[in-house]
XYZ file of C-alpha atoms in Angstrom:
521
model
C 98.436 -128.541 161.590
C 100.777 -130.505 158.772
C 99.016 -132.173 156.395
C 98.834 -136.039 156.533
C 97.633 -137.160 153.580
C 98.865 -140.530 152.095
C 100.496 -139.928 148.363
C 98.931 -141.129 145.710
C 100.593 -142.186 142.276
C 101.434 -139.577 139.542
C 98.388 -139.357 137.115
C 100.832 -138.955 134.507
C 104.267 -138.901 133.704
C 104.481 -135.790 132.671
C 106.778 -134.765 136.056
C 108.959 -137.265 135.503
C 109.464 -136.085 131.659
C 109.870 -132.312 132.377
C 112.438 -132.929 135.425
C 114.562 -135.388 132.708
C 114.331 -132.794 129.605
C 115.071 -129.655 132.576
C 118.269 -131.495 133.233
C 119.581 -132.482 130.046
C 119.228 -128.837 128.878
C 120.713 -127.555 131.614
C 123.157 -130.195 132.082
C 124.102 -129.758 128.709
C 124.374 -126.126 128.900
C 126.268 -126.072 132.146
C 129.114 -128.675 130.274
C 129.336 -126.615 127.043
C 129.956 -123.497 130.170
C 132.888 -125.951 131.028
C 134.351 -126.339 127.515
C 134.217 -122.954 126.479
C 135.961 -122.041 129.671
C 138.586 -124.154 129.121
C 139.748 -123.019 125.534
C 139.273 -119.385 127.016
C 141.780 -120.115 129.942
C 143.991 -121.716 127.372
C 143.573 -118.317 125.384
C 143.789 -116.227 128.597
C 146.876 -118.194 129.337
C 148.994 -117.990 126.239
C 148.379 -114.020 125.781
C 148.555 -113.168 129.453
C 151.105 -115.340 131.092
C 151.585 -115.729 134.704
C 151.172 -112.194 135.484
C 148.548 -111.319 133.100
C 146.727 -114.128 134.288
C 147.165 -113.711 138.721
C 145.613 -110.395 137.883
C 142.731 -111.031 135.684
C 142.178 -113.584 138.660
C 142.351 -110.662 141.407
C 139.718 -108.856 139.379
C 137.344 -111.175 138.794
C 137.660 -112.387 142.035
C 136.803 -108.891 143.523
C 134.189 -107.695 141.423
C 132.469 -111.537 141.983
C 132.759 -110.550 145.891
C 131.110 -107.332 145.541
C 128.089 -108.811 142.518
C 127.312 -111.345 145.814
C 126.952 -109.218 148.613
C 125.595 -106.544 146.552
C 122.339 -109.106 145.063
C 121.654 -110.141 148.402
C 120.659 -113.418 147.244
C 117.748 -111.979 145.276
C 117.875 -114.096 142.364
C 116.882 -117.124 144.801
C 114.339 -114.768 146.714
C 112.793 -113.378 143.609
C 112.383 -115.985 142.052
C 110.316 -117.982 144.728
C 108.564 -114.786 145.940
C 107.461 -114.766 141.842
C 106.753 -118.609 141.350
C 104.408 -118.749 144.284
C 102.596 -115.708 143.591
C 102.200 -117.104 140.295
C 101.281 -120.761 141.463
C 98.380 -119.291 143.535
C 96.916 -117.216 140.338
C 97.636 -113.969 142.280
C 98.971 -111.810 139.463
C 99.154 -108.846 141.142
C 101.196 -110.019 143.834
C 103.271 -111.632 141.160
C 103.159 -107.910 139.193
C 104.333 -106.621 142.539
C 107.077 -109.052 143.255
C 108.335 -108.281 139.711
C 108.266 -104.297 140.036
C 110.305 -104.717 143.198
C 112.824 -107.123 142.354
C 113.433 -105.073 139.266
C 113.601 -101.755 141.587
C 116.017 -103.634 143.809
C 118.076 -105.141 141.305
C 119.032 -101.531 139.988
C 119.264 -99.570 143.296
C 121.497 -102.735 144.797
C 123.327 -102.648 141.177
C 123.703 -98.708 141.382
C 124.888 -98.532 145.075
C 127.146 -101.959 144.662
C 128.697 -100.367 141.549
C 129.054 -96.796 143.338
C 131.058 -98.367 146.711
C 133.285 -100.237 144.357
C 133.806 -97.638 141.972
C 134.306 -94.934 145.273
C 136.917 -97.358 147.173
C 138.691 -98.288 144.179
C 142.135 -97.222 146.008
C 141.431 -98.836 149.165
C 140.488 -101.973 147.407
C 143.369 -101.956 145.082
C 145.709 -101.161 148.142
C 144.235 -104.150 150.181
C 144.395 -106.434 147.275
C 147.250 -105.898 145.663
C 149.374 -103.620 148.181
C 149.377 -100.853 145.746
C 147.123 -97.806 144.326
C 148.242 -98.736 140.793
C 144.763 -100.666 140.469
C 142.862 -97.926 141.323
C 141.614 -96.879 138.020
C 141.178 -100.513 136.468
C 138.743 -102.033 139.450
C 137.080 -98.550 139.699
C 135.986 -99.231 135.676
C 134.792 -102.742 136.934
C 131.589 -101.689 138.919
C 130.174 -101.468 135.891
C 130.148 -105.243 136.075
C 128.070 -104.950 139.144
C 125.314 -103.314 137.612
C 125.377 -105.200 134.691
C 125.203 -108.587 136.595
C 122.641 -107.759 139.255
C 120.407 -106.226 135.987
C 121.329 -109.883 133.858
C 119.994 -112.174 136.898
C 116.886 -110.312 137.211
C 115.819 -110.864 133.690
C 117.229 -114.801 133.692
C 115.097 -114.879 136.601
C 112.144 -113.657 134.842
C 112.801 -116.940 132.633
C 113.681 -119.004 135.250
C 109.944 -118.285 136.726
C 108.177 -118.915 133.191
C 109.548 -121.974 133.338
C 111.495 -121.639 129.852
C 114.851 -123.675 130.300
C 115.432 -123.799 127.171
C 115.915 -120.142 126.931
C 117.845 -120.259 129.977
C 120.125 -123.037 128.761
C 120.727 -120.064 125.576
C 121.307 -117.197 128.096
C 123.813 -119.945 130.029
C 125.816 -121.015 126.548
C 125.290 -117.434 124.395
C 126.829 -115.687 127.731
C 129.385 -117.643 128.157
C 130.452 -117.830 124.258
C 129.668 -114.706 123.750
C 131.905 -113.510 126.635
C 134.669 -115.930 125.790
C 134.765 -114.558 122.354
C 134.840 -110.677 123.616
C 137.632 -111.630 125.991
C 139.870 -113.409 123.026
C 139.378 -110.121 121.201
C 140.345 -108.160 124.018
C 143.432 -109.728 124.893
C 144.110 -110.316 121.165
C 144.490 -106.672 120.709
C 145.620 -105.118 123.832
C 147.369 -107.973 126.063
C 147.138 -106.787 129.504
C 145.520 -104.374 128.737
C 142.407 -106.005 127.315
C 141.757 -107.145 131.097
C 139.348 -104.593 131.808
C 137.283 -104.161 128.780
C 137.053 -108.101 128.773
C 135.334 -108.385 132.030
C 133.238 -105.429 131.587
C 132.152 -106.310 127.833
C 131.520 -110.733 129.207
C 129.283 -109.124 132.057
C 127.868 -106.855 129.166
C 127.033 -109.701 126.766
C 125.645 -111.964 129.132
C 123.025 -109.158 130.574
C 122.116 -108.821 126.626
C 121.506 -112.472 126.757
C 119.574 -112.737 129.331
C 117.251 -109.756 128.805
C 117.035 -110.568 124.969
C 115.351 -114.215 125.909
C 113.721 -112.183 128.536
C 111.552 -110.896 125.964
C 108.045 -112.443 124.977
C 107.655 -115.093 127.866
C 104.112 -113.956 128.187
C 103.951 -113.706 131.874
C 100.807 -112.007 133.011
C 100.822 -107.796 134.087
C 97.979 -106.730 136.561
C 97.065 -103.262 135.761
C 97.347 -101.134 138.849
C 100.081 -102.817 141.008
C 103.169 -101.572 138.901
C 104.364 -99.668 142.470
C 107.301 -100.764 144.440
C 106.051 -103.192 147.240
C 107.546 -102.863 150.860
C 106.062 -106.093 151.819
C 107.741 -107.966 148.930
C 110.976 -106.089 149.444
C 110.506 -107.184 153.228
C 110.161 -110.924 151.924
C 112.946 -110.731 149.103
C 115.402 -108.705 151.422
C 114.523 -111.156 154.795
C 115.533 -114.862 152.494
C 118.247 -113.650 150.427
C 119.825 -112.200 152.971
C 119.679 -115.789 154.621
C 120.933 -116.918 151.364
C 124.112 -115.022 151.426
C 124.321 -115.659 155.251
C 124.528 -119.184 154.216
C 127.131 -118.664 151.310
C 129.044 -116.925 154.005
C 128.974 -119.845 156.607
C 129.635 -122.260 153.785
C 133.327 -120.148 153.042
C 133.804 -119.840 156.631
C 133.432 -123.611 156.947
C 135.852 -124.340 153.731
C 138.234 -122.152 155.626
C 138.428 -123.966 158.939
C 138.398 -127.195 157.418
C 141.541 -126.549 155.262
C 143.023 -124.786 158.834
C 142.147 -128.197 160.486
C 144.253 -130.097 158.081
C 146.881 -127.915 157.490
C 147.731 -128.310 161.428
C 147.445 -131.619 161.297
C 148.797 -132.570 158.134
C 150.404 -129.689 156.424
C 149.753 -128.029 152.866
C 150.019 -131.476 151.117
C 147.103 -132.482 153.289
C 145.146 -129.610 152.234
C 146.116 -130.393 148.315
C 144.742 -134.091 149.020
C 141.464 -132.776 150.523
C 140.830 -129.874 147.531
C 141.586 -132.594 144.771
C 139.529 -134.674 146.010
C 136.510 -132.445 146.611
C 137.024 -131.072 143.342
C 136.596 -134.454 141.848
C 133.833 -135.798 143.818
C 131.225 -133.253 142.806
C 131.539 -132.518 139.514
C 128.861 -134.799 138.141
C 126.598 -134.339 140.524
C 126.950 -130.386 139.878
C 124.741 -130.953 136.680
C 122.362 -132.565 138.377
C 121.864 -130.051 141.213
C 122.550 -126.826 138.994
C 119.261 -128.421 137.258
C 117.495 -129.005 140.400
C 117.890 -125.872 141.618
C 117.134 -123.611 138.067
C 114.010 -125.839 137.586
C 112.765 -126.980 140.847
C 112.271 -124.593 142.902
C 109.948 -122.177 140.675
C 107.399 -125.255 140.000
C 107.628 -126.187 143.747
C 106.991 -122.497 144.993
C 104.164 -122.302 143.197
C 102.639 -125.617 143.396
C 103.138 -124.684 147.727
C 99.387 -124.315 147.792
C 98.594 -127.702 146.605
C 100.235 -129.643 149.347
C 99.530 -132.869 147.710
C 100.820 -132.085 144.307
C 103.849 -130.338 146.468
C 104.871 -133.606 147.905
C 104.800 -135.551 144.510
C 107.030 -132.982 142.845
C 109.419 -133.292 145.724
C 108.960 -137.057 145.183
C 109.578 -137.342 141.565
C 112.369 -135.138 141.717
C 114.116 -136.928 144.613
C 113.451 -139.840 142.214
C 115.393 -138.650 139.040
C 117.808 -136.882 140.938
C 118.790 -140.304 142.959
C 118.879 -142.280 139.441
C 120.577 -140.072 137.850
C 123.055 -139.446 140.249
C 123.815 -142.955 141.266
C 125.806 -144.466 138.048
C 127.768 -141.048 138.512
C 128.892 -141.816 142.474
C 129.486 -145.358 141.611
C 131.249 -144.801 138.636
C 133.589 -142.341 140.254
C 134.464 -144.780 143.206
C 135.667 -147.522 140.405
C 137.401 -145.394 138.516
C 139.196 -142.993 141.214
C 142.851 -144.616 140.509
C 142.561 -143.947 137.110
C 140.817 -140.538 137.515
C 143.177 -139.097 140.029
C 145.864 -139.368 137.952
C 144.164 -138.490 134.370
C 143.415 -134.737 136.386
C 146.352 -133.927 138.534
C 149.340 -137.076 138.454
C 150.753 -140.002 140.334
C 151.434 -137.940 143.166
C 148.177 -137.712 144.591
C 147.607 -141.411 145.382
C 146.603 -140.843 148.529
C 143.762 -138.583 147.587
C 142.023 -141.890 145.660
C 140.443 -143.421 148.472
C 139.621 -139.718 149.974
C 137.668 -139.399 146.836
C 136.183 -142.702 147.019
C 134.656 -141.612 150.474
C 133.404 -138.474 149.493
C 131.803 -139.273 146.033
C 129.366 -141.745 148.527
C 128.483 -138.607 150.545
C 127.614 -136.916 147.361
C 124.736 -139.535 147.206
C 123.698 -138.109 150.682
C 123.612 -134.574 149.153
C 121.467 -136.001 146.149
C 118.922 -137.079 148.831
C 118.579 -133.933 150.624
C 118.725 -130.965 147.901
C 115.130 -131.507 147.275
C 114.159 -131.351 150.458
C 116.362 -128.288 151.222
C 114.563 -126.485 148.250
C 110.842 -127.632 149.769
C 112.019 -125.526 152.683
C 113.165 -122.434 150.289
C 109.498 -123.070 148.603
C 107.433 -123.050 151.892
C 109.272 -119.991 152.986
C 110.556 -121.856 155.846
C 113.141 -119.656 156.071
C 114.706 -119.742 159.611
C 114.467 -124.104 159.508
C 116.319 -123.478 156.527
C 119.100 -121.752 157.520
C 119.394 -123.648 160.779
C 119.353 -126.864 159.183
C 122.853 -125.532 157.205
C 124.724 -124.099 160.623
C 123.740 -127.429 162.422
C 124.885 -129.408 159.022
C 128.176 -127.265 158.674
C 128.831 -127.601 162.713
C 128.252 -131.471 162.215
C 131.067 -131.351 159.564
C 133.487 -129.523 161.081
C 133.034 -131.274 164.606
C 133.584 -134.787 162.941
C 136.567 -133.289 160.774
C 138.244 -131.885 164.025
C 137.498 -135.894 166.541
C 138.519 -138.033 163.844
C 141.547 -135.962 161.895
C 144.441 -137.487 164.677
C 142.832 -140.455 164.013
C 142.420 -140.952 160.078
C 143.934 -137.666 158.870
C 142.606 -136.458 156.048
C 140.006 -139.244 155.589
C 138.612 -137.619 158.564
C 137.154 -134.902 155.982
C 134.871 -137.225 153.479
C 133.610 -139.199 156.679
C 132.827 -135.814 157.810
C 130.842 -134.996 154.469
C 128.560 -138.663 154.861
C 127.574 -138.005 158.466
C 126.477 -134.456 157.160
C 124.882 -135.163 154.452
C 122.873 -138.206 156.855
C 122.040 -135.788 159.712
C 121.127 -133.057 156.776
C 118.695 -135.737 155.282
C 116.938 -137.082 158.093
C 116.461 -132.974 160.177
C 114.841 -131.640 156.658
C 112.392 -134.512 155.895
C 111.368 -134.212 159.935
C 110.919 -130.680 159.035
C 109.452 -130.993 155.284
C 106.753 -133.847 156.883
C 105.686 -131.623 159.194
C 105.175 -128.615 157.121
C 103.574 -130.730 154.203
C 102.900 -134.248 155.369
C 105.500 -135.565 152.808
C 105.987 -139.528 152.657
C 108.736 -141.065 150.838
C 107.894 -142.620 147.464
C 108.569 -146.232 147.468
C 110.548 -145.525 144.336
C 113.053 -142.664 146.484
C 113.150 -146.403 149.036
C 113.826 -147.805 146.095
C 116.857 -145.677 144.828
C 118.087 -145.110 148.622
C 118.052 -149.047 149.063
C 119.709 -149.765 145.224
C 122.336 -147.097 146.054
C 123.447 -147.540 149.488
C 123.990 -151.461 148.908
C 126.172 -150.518 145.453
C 127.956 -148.107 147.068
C 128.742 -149.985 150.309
C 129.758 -152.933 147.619
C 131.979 -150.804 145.333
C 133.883 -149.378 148.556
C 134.448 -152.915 150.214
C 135.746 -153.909 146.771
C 138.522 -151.192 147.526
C 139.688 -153.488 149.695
C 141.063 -156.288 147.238
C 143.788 -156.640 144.901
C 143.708 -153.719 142.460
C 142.577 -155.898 139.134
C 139.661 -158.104 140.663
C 138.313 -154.889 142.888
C 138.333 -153.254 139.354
C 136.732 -156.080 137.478
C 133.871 -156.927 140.147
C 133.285 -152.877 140.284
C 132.746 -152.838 136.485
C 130.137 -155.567 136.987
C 128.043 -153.711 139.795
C 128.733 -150.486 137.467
C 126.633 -152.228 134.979
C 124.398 -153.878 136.745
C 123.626 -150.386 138.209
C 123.612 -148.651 135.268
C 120.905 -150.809 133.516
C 118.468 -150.905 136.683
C 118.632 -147.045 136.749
C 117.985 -146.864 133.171
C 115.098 -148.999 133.186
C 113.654 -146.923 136.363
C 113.895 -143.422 135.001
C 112.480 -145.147 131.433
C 109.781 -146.440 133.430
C 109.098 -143.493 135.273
C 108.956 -141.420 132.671
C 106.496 -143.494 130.419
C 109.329 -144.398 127.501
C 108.659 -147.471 125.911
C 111.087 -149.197 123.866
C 108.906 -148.578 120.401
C 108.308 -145.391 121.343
C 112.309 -145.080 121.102
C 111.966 -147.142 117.766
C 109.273 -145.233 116.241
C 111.271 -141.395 116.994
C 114.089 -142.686 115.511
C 112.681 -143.704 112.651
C 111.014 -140.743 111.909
C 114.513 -139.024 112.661
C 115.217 -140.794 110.232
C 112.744 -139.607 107.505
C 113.245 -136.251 108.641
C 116.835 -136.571 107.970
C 116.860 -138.456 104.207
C 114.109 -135.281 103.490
C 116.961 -133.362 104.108
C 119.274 -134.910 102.103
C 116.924 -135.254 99.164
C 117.938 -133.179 96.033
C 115.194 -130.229 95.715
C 114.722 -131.644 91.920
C 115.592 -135.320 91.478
C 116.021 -137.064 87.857
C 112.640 -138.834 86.855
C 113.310 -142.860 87.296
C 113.955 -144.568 83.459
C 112.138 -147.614 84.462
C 108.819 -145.339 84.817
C 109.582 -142.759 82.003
């Protein structure tokens, strides 16, 4: 029988401050990610060339095919078959989960690295169209291994609830493999290909077990066997998991087909651009959401109360955060468009517009998606994403003779509205969840902005511009004051850490022995 009880205000805000300082780690990990990827395909690109660089893509692209289907999703499964264990104070199913997601994660890494290293020539033939591969992609199953080993320990983190230290196992791996990979090519050009994927996958496992170390999570003496029953559980969602990650690449793939009959590769280039565009902020946010959230919500499933404020607060943060982002990118699309490809993609600028709205829409229903993942309702959750991807591709395919490539970001806002509206039916019923007045709040603020914003796109270029900038602002400043005022953050509070920045800083800067004062000597 789902539980009906009427939410009652945070005692604290406590949520509010660990889901802001969750994201800004993580958010600030996942951008420094960005910029060290950039100067290493700058790197890649001036040692490799064209050549060097198609087939370090082949590579990685293979050996990321086989490190997916070979985790079978555990690192989502283990770590919300650990946080709820945990969350209920059952350490020895939590000691249990842990012995068998570490078994897994080396018999998966062992018999993922052993097909890839054993069809070497078949793969090299089907990828490439010769055996000449053979050799270099049988060497890279060691980066099977190595991967499936490195998410079981960052889960391990993930589940103490240390971001920090997974924000350092995000930035060390990816420096660390960046600067391996330089050193690589450096010396042996093509060459280097190998040993620099195999020696990145290396350095981030390192990084993740090394802050793996001294988390303190709890050991029950007695249950250090494998568990079938937690395999059962780990095996049964994140196989669902990569079901889904399937149907999502399925769905990418008969979406570009649509357009591409109807409107041709240049279509297609419209549609990618502007997809690429529309989510990158809001990639922070969720990357966050889901490193975070879902370990506190899995184990605070037994507390169905407490449950339904996390999900609250979270939707919260997640819509005020988000919103300045989608409104932001809807003003400035005709200047972004052409600051990340050029003037030839004017048409993909009010594509963009469209689908940075629905990404709103997606804001709203991630937290509700991951209350599913936390209640282990795992069949609603998978059937919510077939009847969401089935929705898209049904609305791309009416309305594409109609509105051509449009067709696609109206397609993402009627998804990401159906997707909304089936999980919190579902999520209610399972835990009696009510909207927060502030999530009415955010949903109100930000579906009046952005319906504003886009009929702006309907004047003269300059005054659309100008009158955006205004509602920019104006949006800007009441999400600031909501997450401030969520969060408990006064405006001497702000005052009074600054200043003693401050102090901490001149202590600093001090001389160790300073001259005695004449006036006083």
């Amino acid at each position: 029988m789902a539980h009906t009880e009427t939410l009652k205000p945070a005692a604290s805000h406590g949520s509010y401050r660990r889901i802001l300082s969750a994201t800004s780690v993580l958010g600030g990990a996942a951008a420094m990610n960005m910029l060290i990827s950039m100067v290493r395909a700058k790197i890649v690109a001036q040692y490799l060339g064209k050549d060097g660089l198609g087939e370090m893509g082949i590579y990685m692209s293979v050996s990321g095919l086989v490190v997916t289907v070979a985790s079978f999703g555990l690192s989502l499964s283990g770590v919300r078959e650990m946080a709820a264990a945990l969350g209920a104070g059952d350490v020895a199913a939590f000691t249990a989960a842990r012995r068998t997601l570490c078994t897994l994660s080396w018999l998966l890494g062992l018999v993922g690295a052993a097909v890839m290293a054993f069809g070497a020539y078949f793969i090299s033939l089907r990828t490439t169209g010769t055996a000449e591969h053979t050799s270099a992609i049988a060497w890279l199953s060691l980066v099977v291994l190595l991967a499936l080993l490195g998410n079981y320990w960052s889960a391990l983190t993930q589940v103490a609830g240390q971001m920090t230290r997974v924000g350092k196992i995000q930035v060390a791996g990816a420096l660390g493999g960046a600067a391996t990979s330089v050193a690589c090519f450096i010396l042996w050009r093509r060459d280097g290909i190998v040993p620099a994927l195999v020696l990145g996958a290396a350095v981030q496992a390192l990084a993740s077990f090394y802050w793996s170390t001294g988390l303190g999570l709890p050991t029950a003496a007695g249950h250090t066997r494998f568990s079938l029953d937690a395999a059962r559980r780990l095996l049964t969602l994140g196989g669902l998991n990569v079901a889904v990650g399937v149907q999502t690449s399925i769905v990418a793939v008969l979406l570009r087909r649509l357009v591409v009959d109807f409107k041709g590769l240049a279509g297609v280039g419209i549609f990618q651009a502007a997809q690429g565009l529309s989510s990158l902020y809001a990639n922070y946010i969720l990357g966050a959401m889901s490193t975070d959230f879902l370990p506190r919500l899995a184990g605070a499933m037994h507390d169905r109360p407490q449950a339904n404020r996390m999900i609250n607060d979270q939707t919260v943060i997640a819509l005020h955060l988000g919103l300045p982002g989608v409104v932001g990118t809807i003003v400035f699309a005709p200047w972004v468009v052409p600051l990340f490809y050029s003037s030839e993609f004017r048409e993909t600028v009010p594509v963009l517009q469209v689908m940075a709205a629905a990404i709103f829409g997606r804001l709203l229903c991630w937290p509700l998606g991951m209350a599913l993942v936390s209640a282990n309702a795992r069949m609603k959750w998978f059937g919510g994403e077939v009847i969401c991807s089935v929705t898209q591709v049904l609305v791309t395919w009416l309305l594409l003779p109609r509105i051509g490539v449009m067709s696609a970001a109206v397609a993402m806002v009627v998804m990401n509205v159906v997707c909304s509206a089936l999980y919190y039916i579902w999520v209610r019923r399972l835990t009696g969840l009510r909207w927060s007045k502030g999530v009415y709040s955010g949903l109100g603020v930000g579906t009046a902005s952005i319906g504003a914003v886009l009929a702006l796109t309907l004047l003269p270029a300059v005054p659309a511009f100008a009158a955006g900038i205004v509602v920019l602002l104006a949006v800007s400043w009441f999400c600031l004051r909501e997450i401030v005022s969520s969060a408990g953050v006064t405006s001497s509070g702000v005052i009074k850490r600054l200043v003693l920045w401050r102090a901490a800083l001149l202590r600093h800067l001090r001389p160790a022995n300073p001259e005695p004062d004449a006036r006083h000597s």
